Short mmCIF file of C-alpha atoms and ligand atoms in Angstrom, two decimals:
data_model
loop_
_atom_site.label_atom_id
_atom_site.label_comp_id
_atom_site.label_asym_id
_atom_site.label_seq_id
_atom_site.Cartn_x
_atom_site.Cartn_y
_atom_site.Cartn_z
CA UNK A 9 27.31 22.71 11.94
CA UNK A 10 24.09 22.83 13.88
CA UNK A 11 24.16 21.30 17.34
CA UNK A 12 21.76 18.50 18.21
CA UNK A 13 18.96 19.66 20.51
CA UNK A 14 16.63 17.28 22.33
CA UNK A 15 13.02 18.54 22.60
CA UNK A 16 11.02 18.06 25.78
CA UNK A 17 8.78 15.00 25.79
CA UNK A 18 5.93 17.52 25.94
CA UNK A 19 6.47 18.42 22.27
CA UNK A 20 3.40 17.64 20.16
CA UNK A 21 2.36 17.96 16.54
CA UNK A 22 -0.33 20.44 15.40
CA UNK A 23 -3.37 18.23 14.74
CA UNK A 24 -5.35 20.97 13.00
CA UNK A 25 -2.48 21.68 10.57
CA UNK A 26 -2.24 17.94 9.79
CA UNK A 27 -5.99 17.63 9.13
CA UNK A 28 -5.93 20.78 6.97
CA UNK A 29 -3.20 19.29 4.77
CA UNK A 30 -5.04 15.95 4.56
CA UNK A 31 -8.16 17.81 3.42
CA UNK A 32 -6.24 19.87 0.86
CA UNK A 33 -4.63 16.77 -0.64
CA UNK A 34 -7.96 14.90 -0.57
CA UNK A 35 -9.45 17.63 -2.75
CA UNK A 36 -7.15 16.46 -5.59
CA UNK A 37 -8.93 13.62 -7.35
CA UNK A 38 -11.93 14.08 -5.04
CA UNK A 39 -14.86 11.80 -5.91
CA UNK A 40 -18.45 13.01 -5.37
CA UNK A 41 -19.03 10.67 -2.44
CA UNK A 42 -16.17 12.13 -0.35
CA UNK A 43 -13.53 9.76 -1.58
CA UNK A 44 -10.37 10.11 -3.55
CA UNK A 45 -9.16 8.74 -6.89
CA UNK A 46 -5.52 9.35 -7.73
CA UNK A 47 -4.44 6.24 -9.63
CA UNK A 48 -0.61 5.98 -9.87
CA UNK A 49 0.98 8.29 -12.44
CA UNK A 50 -2.38 9.78 -13.49
CA UNK A 51 -2.77 13.54 -13.90
CA UNK A 52 -4.36 13.65 -10.44
CA UNK A 53 -1.37 11.73 -9.00
CA UNK A 54 0.88 14.36 -10.59
CA UNK A 55 -1.17 17.18 -9.03
CA UNK A 56 -1.00 15.44 -5.63
CA UNK A 57 2.76 14.98 -6.05
CA UNK A 58 3.25 18.62 -6.95
CA UNK A 59 1.32 19.76 -3.85
CA UNK A 60 3.32 17.50 -1.50
CA UNK A 61 6.67 18.41 -3.06
CA UNK A 62 5.70 22.09 -2.63
CA UNK A 63 5.06 21.47 1.07
CA UNK A 64 8.38 19.64 1.38
CA UNK A 65 10.19 22.65 -0.02
CA UNK A 66 8.22 25.11 2.15
CA UNK A 67 9.38 23.06 5.18
CA UNK A 68 13.03 23.44 4.08
CA UNK A 69 13.49 19.82 2.99
CA UNK A 70 16.02 18.95 0.28
CA UNK A 71 13.91 17.08 -2.32
CA UNK A 72 15.24 14.24 -4.48
CA UNK A 73 13.35 12.13 -7.04
CA UNK A 74 14.66 8.74 -8.14
CA UNK A 75 14.24 7.06 -11.58
CA UNK A 76 11.01 5.23 -10.56
CA UNK A 77 9.47 8.44 -9.26
CA UNK A 78 9.97 7.85 -5.53
CA UNK A 79 10.26 11.27 -3.79
CA UNK A 80 12.44 11.93 -0.68
CA UNK A 81 12.44 15.08 1.43
CA UNK A 82 15.54 15.30 3.64
CA UNK A 83 15.91 17.34 6.85
CA UNK A 84 19.49 17.88 8.01
CA UNK A 85 20.77 16.43 11.27
CA UNK A 86 23.71 17.45 13.42
CA UNK A 87 25.57 14.24 12.31
CA UNK A 88 25.45 15.17 8.62
CA UNK A 89 26.94 11.90 7.39
CA UNK A 90 24.85 9.65 9.56
CA UNK A 91 22.25 7.45 7.78
CA UNK A 92 18.85 9.12 8.05
CA UNK A 93 15.81 7.84 9.89
CA UNK A 94 13.06 7.61 7.22
CA UNK A 95 9.30 7.79 7.40
CA UNK A 96 6.71 7.92 4.65
CA UNK A 97 4.10 5.98 2.68
CA UNK A 98 2.23 6.66 -0.59
CA UNK A 99 -0.16 9.21 -2.05
CA UNK A 100 -1.52 7.17 -4.96
CA UNK A 101 -4.97 5.66 -4.25
CA UNK A 102 -7.26 2.94 -5.56
CA UNK A 103 -10.14 4.12 -7.78
CA UNK A 104 -12.61 4.14 -4.86
CA UNK A 105 -10.07 5.37 -2.33
CA UNK A 106 -10.45 7.31 0.89
CA UNK A 107 -8.52 10.33 2.18
CA UNK A 108 -6.17 8.67 4.69
CA UNK A 109 -4.77 5.44 3.10
CA UNK A 110 -1.12 6.33 2.51
CA UNK A 111 -1.67 10.08 2.71
CA UNK A 112 -1.61 10.00 6.50
CA UNK A 113 1.87 8.47 6.52
CA UNK A 114 3.31 11.09 4.19
CA UNK A 115 1.56 14.14 5.66
CA UNK A 116 2.14 12.81 9.21
CA UNK A 117 5.86 12.81 8.38
CA UNK A 118 5.64 16.41 7.08
CA UNK A 119 3.78 17.39 10.25
CA UNK A 120 6.64 15.95 12.34
CA UNK A 121 9.06 18.13 10.37
CA UNK A 122 6.83 21.21 10.85
CA UNK A 123 6.65 20.58 14.61
CA UNK A 124 10.44 20.21 14.84
CA UNK A 125 10.95 23.37 12.76
CA UNK A 126 8.55 25.30 15.04
CA UNK A 127 10.39 24.03 18.10
CA UNK A 128 13.85 24.75 16.60
CA UNK A 129 14.89 21.13 17.17
CA UNK A 130 17.82 19.56 15.35
CA UNK A 131 18.00 15.79 15.49
CA UNK A 132 21.32 13.93 15.54
CA UNK A 133 20.47 11.81 12.47
CA UNK A 134 18.91 13.47 9.43
CA UNK A 135 15.22 12.72 8.87
CA UNK A 136 13.70 11.79 5.49
CA UNK A 137 10.01 11.92 4.56
CA UNK A 138 9.25 9.84 1.46
CA UNK A 139 6.41 8.91 -0.80
CA UNK A 140 6.79 5.85 -2.99
CA UNK A 141 5.42 5.33 -6.48
CA UNK A 142 2.46 3.07 -7.15
CA UNK A 143 1.99 1.54 -3.70
CA UNK A 144 -1.52 0.41 -4.56
CA UNK A 145 -0.67 -1.63 -7.62
CA UNK A 146 -4.27 -1.04 -8.79
CA UNK A 147 -3.17 0.47 -12.13
CA UNK A 148 0.33 -1.05 -12.45
CA UNK A 149 0.89 -4.37 -10.65
CA UNK A 150 2.55 -5.37 -8.38
CA UNK A 151 1.65 -3.24 -5.43
CA UNK A 152 4.45 -1.49 -3.56
CA UNK A 153 6.18 -1.28 -6.96
CA UNK A 154 8.15 1.93 -6.14
CA UNK A 155 9.45 0.81 -2.76
CA UNK A 156 10.18 -2.69 -4.14
CA UNK A 157 12.37 -1.06 -6.80
CA UNK A 158 13.95 1.24 -4.18
CA UNK A 159 15.18 -1.78 -2.17
CA UNK A 160 16.37 -3.70 -5.23
CA UNK A 161 13.53 -6.27 -5.28
CA UNK A 162 12.67 -5.28 -8.85
CA UNK A 163 15.16 -4.04 -11.44
CA UNK A 164 14.53 -0.60 -12.92
CA UNK A 165 14.11 -1.72 -16.54
CA UNK A 166 11.26 -4.17 -15.95
CA UNK A 167 9.71 -1.76 -13.47
CA UNK A 168 9.65 1.01 -16.09
CA UNK A 169 8.32 -1.49 -18.68
CA UNK A 170 5.31 -2.43 -16.53
CA UNK A 171 2.05 -2.20 -18.49
CA UNK A 172 -1.03 -0.77 -16.77
CA UNK A 173 -4.54 -2.25 -16.85
CA UNK A 174 -5.30 0.59 -19.32
CA UNK A 175 -2.35 -0.38 -21.57
CA UNK A 176 -0.06 2.55 -20.68
CA UNK A 177 3.62 1.89 -19.95
CA UNK A 178 4.92 2.95 -16.55
CA UNK A 179 8.12 4.64 -17.72
CA UNK A 180 6.24 6.66 -20.33
CA UNK A 181 3.66 7.79 -17.78
CA UNK A 182 6.46 8.77 -15.39
CA UNK A 183 8.05 10.95 -18.13
CA UNK A 184 4.66 12.40 -19.04
CA UNK A 185 3.96 13.60 -15.53
CA UNK A 186 7.51 14.88 -15.03
CA UNK A 187 8.60 12.51 -12.25
CA UNK A 188 11.27 10.42 -13.93
CA UNK A 189 13.91 11.49 -11.49
CA UNK A 190 17.67 11.38 -11.69
CA UNK A 191 18.77 10.68 -8.12
CA UNK A 192 20.58 7.38 -7.47
CA UNK A 193 18.15 4.43 -7.20
CA UNK A 194 18.27 2.94 -3.72
CA UNK A 195 19.32 6.18 -2.11
CA UNK A 196 18.93 7.42 0.58
CA UNK A 197 19.79 4.27 2.54
CA UNK A 198 17.81 4.50 5.80
CA UNK A 199 19.08 3.73 9.31
CA UNK A 200 15.48 2.76 10.17
CA UNK A 201 12.02 3.20 8.67
CA UNK A 202 8.70 3.86 10.43
CA UNK A 203 5.39 4.12 8.57
CA UNK A 204 2.21 5.67 10.03
CA UNK A 205 -0.92 4.20 8.40
CA UNK A 206 -4.61 3.68 9.05
CA UNK A 207 -5.33 0.09 10.02
CA UNK A 208 -7.84 -0.47 7.18
CA UNK A 209 -9.37 -3.24 9.31
CA UNK A 210 -11.71 -3.36 12.34
CA UNK A 211 -9.48 -4.46 15.24
CA UNK A 212 -8.50 -1.11 16.84
CA UNK A 213 -11.95 0.37 16.31
CA UNK A 214 -13.77 -2.58 17.86
CA UNK A 215 -11.39 -2.72 20.84
CA UNK A 216 -11.37 1.06 21.30
CA UNK A 217 -7.56 1.15 21.12
CA UNK A 218 -5.78 4.24 19.71
CA UNK A 219 -2.41 2.88 18.56
CA UNK A 220 -1.37 -0.34 16.82
CA UNK A 221 2.31 -1.34 17.06
CA UNK A 222 2.50 -3.47 13.91
CA UNK A 223 4.83 -6.43 14.31
CA UNK A 224 4.08 -8.42 11.16
CA UNK A 225 2.31 -8.31 7.81
CA UNK A 226 0.65 -11.12 5.86
CA UNK A 227 1.86 -12.67 2.61
CA UNK A 228 0.23 -11.59 -0.67
CA UNK A 229 -0.47 -13.61 -3.84
CA UNK A 230 -2.04 -11.79 -6.82
CA UNK A 231 -2.83 -13.74 -10.02
CA UNK A 232 -4.43 -12.81 -13.30
CA UNK A 233 -6.41 -15.73 -14.81
CA UNK A 234 -7.28 -15.86 -18.52
CA UNK A 235 -10.07 -18.20 -19.64
CA UNK A 236 -10.61 -18.94 -23.34
CA UNK A 237 -13.92 -20.64 -24.15
CA UNK A 238 -16.14 -20.32 -27.18
CA UNK A 239 -18.71 -17.63 -27.87
CA UNK A 240 -22.01 -19.06 -29.02
CA UNK A 241 -25.69 -18.33 -29.04
CA UNK A 242 -27.12 -18.13 -25.50
CA UNK A 243 -30.43 -19.56 -26.66
CA UNK A 244 -29.67 -22.22 -29.19
CA UNK A 245 -26.53 -23.87 -27.74
CA UNK A 246 -27.31 -27.02 -25.70
CA UNK A 247 -25.78 -26.75 -22.20
CA UNK A 248 -23.63 -29.86 -22.76
CA UNK A 249 -21.94 -28.17 -25.73
CA UNK A 250 -21.10 -24.91 -24.04
CA UNK A 251 -17.56 -23.67 -23.26
CA UNK A 252 -18.68 -20.78 -21.16
CA UNK A 253 -15.84 -18.50 -19.94
CA UNK A 254 -18.35 -16.41 -17.95
CA UNK A 255 -19.50 -19.45 -15.96
CA UNK A 256 -15.84 -20.46 -15.34
CA UNK A 257 -14.98 -17.02 -13.96
CA UNK A 258 -17.94 -17.20 -11.57
CA UNK A 259 -16.95 -20.76 -10.54
CA UNK A 260 -13.47 -19.54 -9.65
CA UNK A 261 -14.83 -16.72 -7.50
CA UNK A 262 -17.04 -19.25 -5.74
CA UNK A 263 -14.14 -21.65 -5.25
CA UNK A 264 -11.98 -18.91 -3.69
CA UNK A 265 -14.73 -18.14 -1.15
CA UNK A 266 -15.16 -21.86 -0.30
CA UNK A 267 -11.40 -22.26 0.02
CA UNK A 268 -11.20 -19.53 2.68
CA UNK A 269 -14.07 -21.19 4.55
CA UNK A 270 -12.36 -24.57 4.48
CA UNK A 271 -8.92 -23.25 5.42
CA UNK A 272 -10.33 -20.99 8.16
CA UNK A 273 -7.74 -19.07 10.24
CA UNK A 274 -6.09 -16.15 8.49
CA UNK A 275 -6.73 -17.26 4.93
CA UNK A 276 -8.45 -14.53 2.93
CA UNK A 277 -9.25 -14.38 -0.78
CA UNK A 278 -11.21 -12.32 -3.29
CA UNK A 279 -11.89 -11.97 -6.98
CA UNK A 280 -11.87 -8.19 -7.39
CA UNK A 281 -11.81 -7.78 -11.17
CA UNK A 282 -13.68 -9.71 -13.90
CA UNK A 283 -13.77 -8.70 -17.58
CA UNK A 284 -15.87 -10.75 -20.02
CA UNK A 285 -15.73 -10.73 -23.81
CA UNK A 286 -17.92 -9.86 -25.64
CA UNK A 287 -19.85 -9.04 -22.45
CA UNK A 288 -23.32 -9.23 -24.08
CA UNK A 289 -26.54 -10.59 -22.71
CA UNK A 290 -27.24 -13.17 -25.44
CA UNK A 291 -23.68 -14.33 -26.18
CA UNK A 292 -21.87 -17.09 -24.24
CA UNK A 293 -18.65 -15.40 -23.14
CA UNK A 294 -15.69 -16.39 -25.31
CA UNK A 295 -13.12 -15.00 -22.91
CA UNK A 296 -12.85 -14.00 -19.27
CA UNK A 297 -10.00 -12.28 -17.47
CA UNK A 298 -10.12 -12.14 -13.70
CA UNK A 299 -7.82 -11.50 -10.73
CA UNK A 300 -7.44 -13.52 -7.54
CA UNK A 301 -6.00 -11.93 -4.37
CA UNK A 302 -5.01 -14.56 -1.74
CA UNK A 303 -3.35 -13.64 1.57
CA UNK A 304 -2.21 -15.45 4.72
CA UNK A 305 0.11 -14.71 7.62
CA UNK A 306 1.58 -18.21 7.20
CA UNK A 307 3.67 -18.81 4.02
CA UNK A 308 3.05 -22.58 4.06
CA UNK A 309 -0.68 -22.08 4.16
CA UNK A 310 -0.51 -19.45 1.44
CA UNK A 311 1.37 -21.90 -0.76
CA UNK A 312 -1.24 -24.56 0.02
CA UNK A 313 -4.04 -22.13 -1.00
CA UNK A 314 -2.27 -21.39 -4.29
CA UNK A 315 -1.82 -25.13 -4.94
CA UNK A 316 -5.52 -25.79 -4.25
CA UNK A 317 -6.52 -23.06 -6.67
CA UNK A 318 -4.16 -24.37 -9.37
CA UNK A 319 -5.64 -27.88 -9.03
CA UNK A 320 -9.17 -26.48 -9.31
CA UNK A 321 -8.27 -24.56 -12.50
CA UNK A 322 -6.91 -27.75 -14.12
CA UNK A 323 -10.09 -29.64 -13.31
CA UNK A 324 -12.35 -26.77 -14.43
CA UNK A 325 -10.54 -26.49 -17.78
CA UNK A 326 -10.96 -30.21 -18.35
CA UNK A 327 -14.62 -30.39 -17.38
CA UNK A 328 -15.69 -27.19 -19.22
CA UNK A 329 -13.48 -27.64 -22.28
CA UNK A 330 -11.82 -24.23 -21.90
CA UNK A 331 -8.20 -23.13 -21.81
CA UNK A 332 -7.06 -21.51 -18.58
CA UNK A 333 -3.77 -19.70 -18.14
CA UNK A 334 -2.46 -17.75 -15.11
CA UNK A 335 0.05 -14.91 -14.65
CA UNK A 336 1.47 -13.87 -11.29
CA UNK A 337 0.99 -10.14 -10.66
CA UNK A 338 2.47 -9.97 -7.18
CA UNK A 339 3.91 -12.50 -4.69
CA UNK A 340 5.31 -11.31 -1.34
CA UNK A 341 5.98 -13.58 1.64
CA UNK A 342 4.78 -12.63 5.12
CA UNK A 343 7.05 -10.13 6.89
CA UNK A 344 8.05 -9.77 10.53
CA UNK A 345 9.03 -6.23 11.48
CA UNK A 346 12.00 -5.25 13.66
CA UNK A 347 11.22 -6.03 17.30
CA UNK A 348 13.39 -3.14 18.46
CA UNK A 349 11.44 -0.60 16.44
CA UNK A 350 8.13 -2.17 17.46
CA UNK A 351 9.19 -1.90 21.14
CA UNK A 352 10.13 1.73 20.60
CA UNK A 353 6.69 2.48 19.18
CA UNK A 354 5.07 0.73 22.12
CA UNK A 355 7.20 2.58 24.70
CA UNK A 356 6.47 5.96 23.04
CA UNK A 357 2.73 5.27 22.90
CA UNK A 358 2.73 4.31 26.57
CA UNK A 359 4.78 7.39 27.52
CA UNK A 360 2.32 9.65 25.69
CA UNK A 361 -0.57 7.92 27.41
CA UNK A 362 -2.23 6.28 24.42
CA UNK A 363 -3.91 2.87 24.58
CA UNK A 364 -2.10 0.42 22.28
CA UNK A 365 -1.70 -3.18 21.19
CA UNK A 366 0.57 -5.21 18.97
CA UNK A 367 -0.98 -6.38 15.75
CA UNK A 368 -0.66 -7.81 12.23
CA UNK A 369 -1.17 -5.86 9.04
CA UNK A 370 -3.72 -7.40 6.68
CA UNK A 371 -2.72 -4.94 3.96
CA UNK A 372 0.54 -4.59 2.08
CA UNK A 373 2.65 -1.51 2.80
CA UNK A 374 5.88 0.14 1.71
CA UNK A 375 7.32 -0.68 5.13
CA UNK A 376 7.38 -4.35 4.21
CA UNK A 377 9.79 -3.51 1.39
CA UNK A 378 11.97 -1.17 3.50
CA UNK A 379 12.22 -3.98 6.07
CA UNK A 380 14.43 -5.78 3.53
CA UNK A 381 17.15 -3.14 3.88
CA UNK A 382 16.77 -1.64 7.41
CA UNK A 383 14.92 -2.13 10.71
CA UNK A 384 11.31 -1.15 10.02
CA UNK A 385 7.89 -1.19 11.69
CA UNK A 386 4.52 0.53 11.49
CA UNK A 387 2.14 2.60 13.59
CA UNK A 388 -1.58 2.01 12.99
CA UNK A 389 -4.47 4.21 13.93
CA UNK A 390 -8.11 3.02 13.89
CA UNK A 391 -10.29 2.94 10.77
CA UNK A 392 -13.88 3.60 11.76
CA UNK A 393 -15.86 0.41 11.18
CA UNK A 394 -12.69 -1.02 9.62
CA UNK A 395 -13.64 0.42 6.26
CA UNK A 396 -10.97 1.27 3.62
CA UNK A 397 -10.49 1.26 -0.16
CA UNK A 398 -13.88 2.91 0.04
CA UNK A 399 -14.91 6.62 0.06
CA UNK A 400 -16.37 6.06 3.52
CA UNK A 401 -12.87 5.44 4.91
CA UNK A 402 -12.62 7.51 8.11
CA UNK A 403 -10.45 8.03 11.20
CA UNK A 404 -11.20 10.32 14.15
CA UNK A 405 -9.12 13.53 14.20
CA UNK A 406 -7.91 12.62 17.73
CA UNK A 407 -6.57 9.35 16.43
CA UNK A 408 -4.87 11.01 13.46
CA UNK A 409 -3.21 13.35 15.96
CA UNK A 410 -2.27 10.49 18.30
CA UNK A 411 -0.65 8.54 15.49
CA UNK A 412 1.39 11.57 14.37
CA UNK A 413 2.48 12.26 17.96
CA UNK A 414 3.67 8.67 18.32
CA UNK A 415 5.48 9.01 15.01
CA UNK A 416 7.11 12.27 16.19
CA UNK A 417 8.57 10.77 19.34
CA UNK A 418 9.46 7.45 17.72
CA UNK A 419 11.45 9.26 15.02
CA UNK A 420 13.08 11.50 17.69
CA UNK A 421 14.09 8.41 19.65
CA UNK A 422 15.52 6.61 16.63
CA UNK A 423 17.25 9.75 15.28
CA UNK A 424 19.03 10.38 18.57
CA UNK A 425 20.76 7.00 18.48
CA UNK A 426 24.35 6.33 17.32
O1 LIG B 504 -3.24 -4.31 -1.58
C1 LIG B 504 -2.76 -3.83 -0.55
O2 LIG B 504 -2.68 -4.47 0.47
C2 LIG B 504 -2.32 -2.38 -0.49
O3 LIG B 504 -3.43 -1.57 -0.36
N1 LIG B 504 -1.58 -2.06 -1.69
MN1 LIG B 505 -1.80 2.13 1.94
MN1 LIG B 506 -4.39 0.86 -0.12
#
């Protein structure tokens, strides 16, 4: 039985080793403009998974894979039966992804393990570094699908039956890439969860602050809207006789923008995906399929935004003589993180001498799902110009290192507790 050893507060991670791993992972699915494309359960996602699992094993972690493809690397603690402190994030990306979204949280966790191994430190509680399946939801909706299933928010059967935007079935893709694991779903149960992530917004960068102690995260509403009109000749059909699905899709995008202007505050909204059929210059579109992403920190306001959109769709269908149907792709209420964990992050950042501030997450994260089953919070580092979900996504090396150092000492603090 290895004895617990407490490292000096001078212990730091190796920033160069962290950046080297981030670069090596970014090379998998690299896009020509310096970005990254590893859509969930694609061949590139598999290659990324294989690389990270290899690093986990090199670092002496015991690796387990659950039936939805979530991967957990466990480092023993002196209190073998104690619930572990968990960290992690995701390594799947959007199609126009950058190199840090998600990857920093997973490789930052591995860097913490490497630093503890180098220092010969044994924590009281075991540590677990995880990456969760399909956090982005860009190929298989909803987002955070793997961590949602891990915490019991989505049953395994419907999760495996999820159909991708390209028609593939999640469970079949999981088998195909060899990540349909056998470990018990929901295990390991964490004592606490901390996720390191880039902010993906402009706040820290504008204010010149290094660390964000994230205390809450806004609610998310994703809908797919199907419009059925009537294809007809673009030249001969009088305007009053048109049932133009293409026009209706554009009208919805316009409405969403106006809605955010009227509601002001934290309401955000976007139409990110529009497919027209037959998508030809001289044919009035018969069908349109589009997505609407609405978010707000206030659940009542998010419900009001959804109701306003629903009323607009009814009126549009009537006026334009089209059929409009909607399907919810994701709906998560706003989340408040654990004040104790947030305070620990703040105290660690102060002790290490980093500037910091409390903040809200505009993006969804695996931590919001883990917060359903254990105390959880997040550490943000700045995104240069607030850019993310874009190949230009960037964070200064010093900030990557600062975030991983705060993660190291936050995990040490939490893992030393009874
Ligand atoms: O959509 C999100 O907020 C996250 O990137 N999945
Ligand atoms: Mn992310
Ligand atoms: Mn993302």
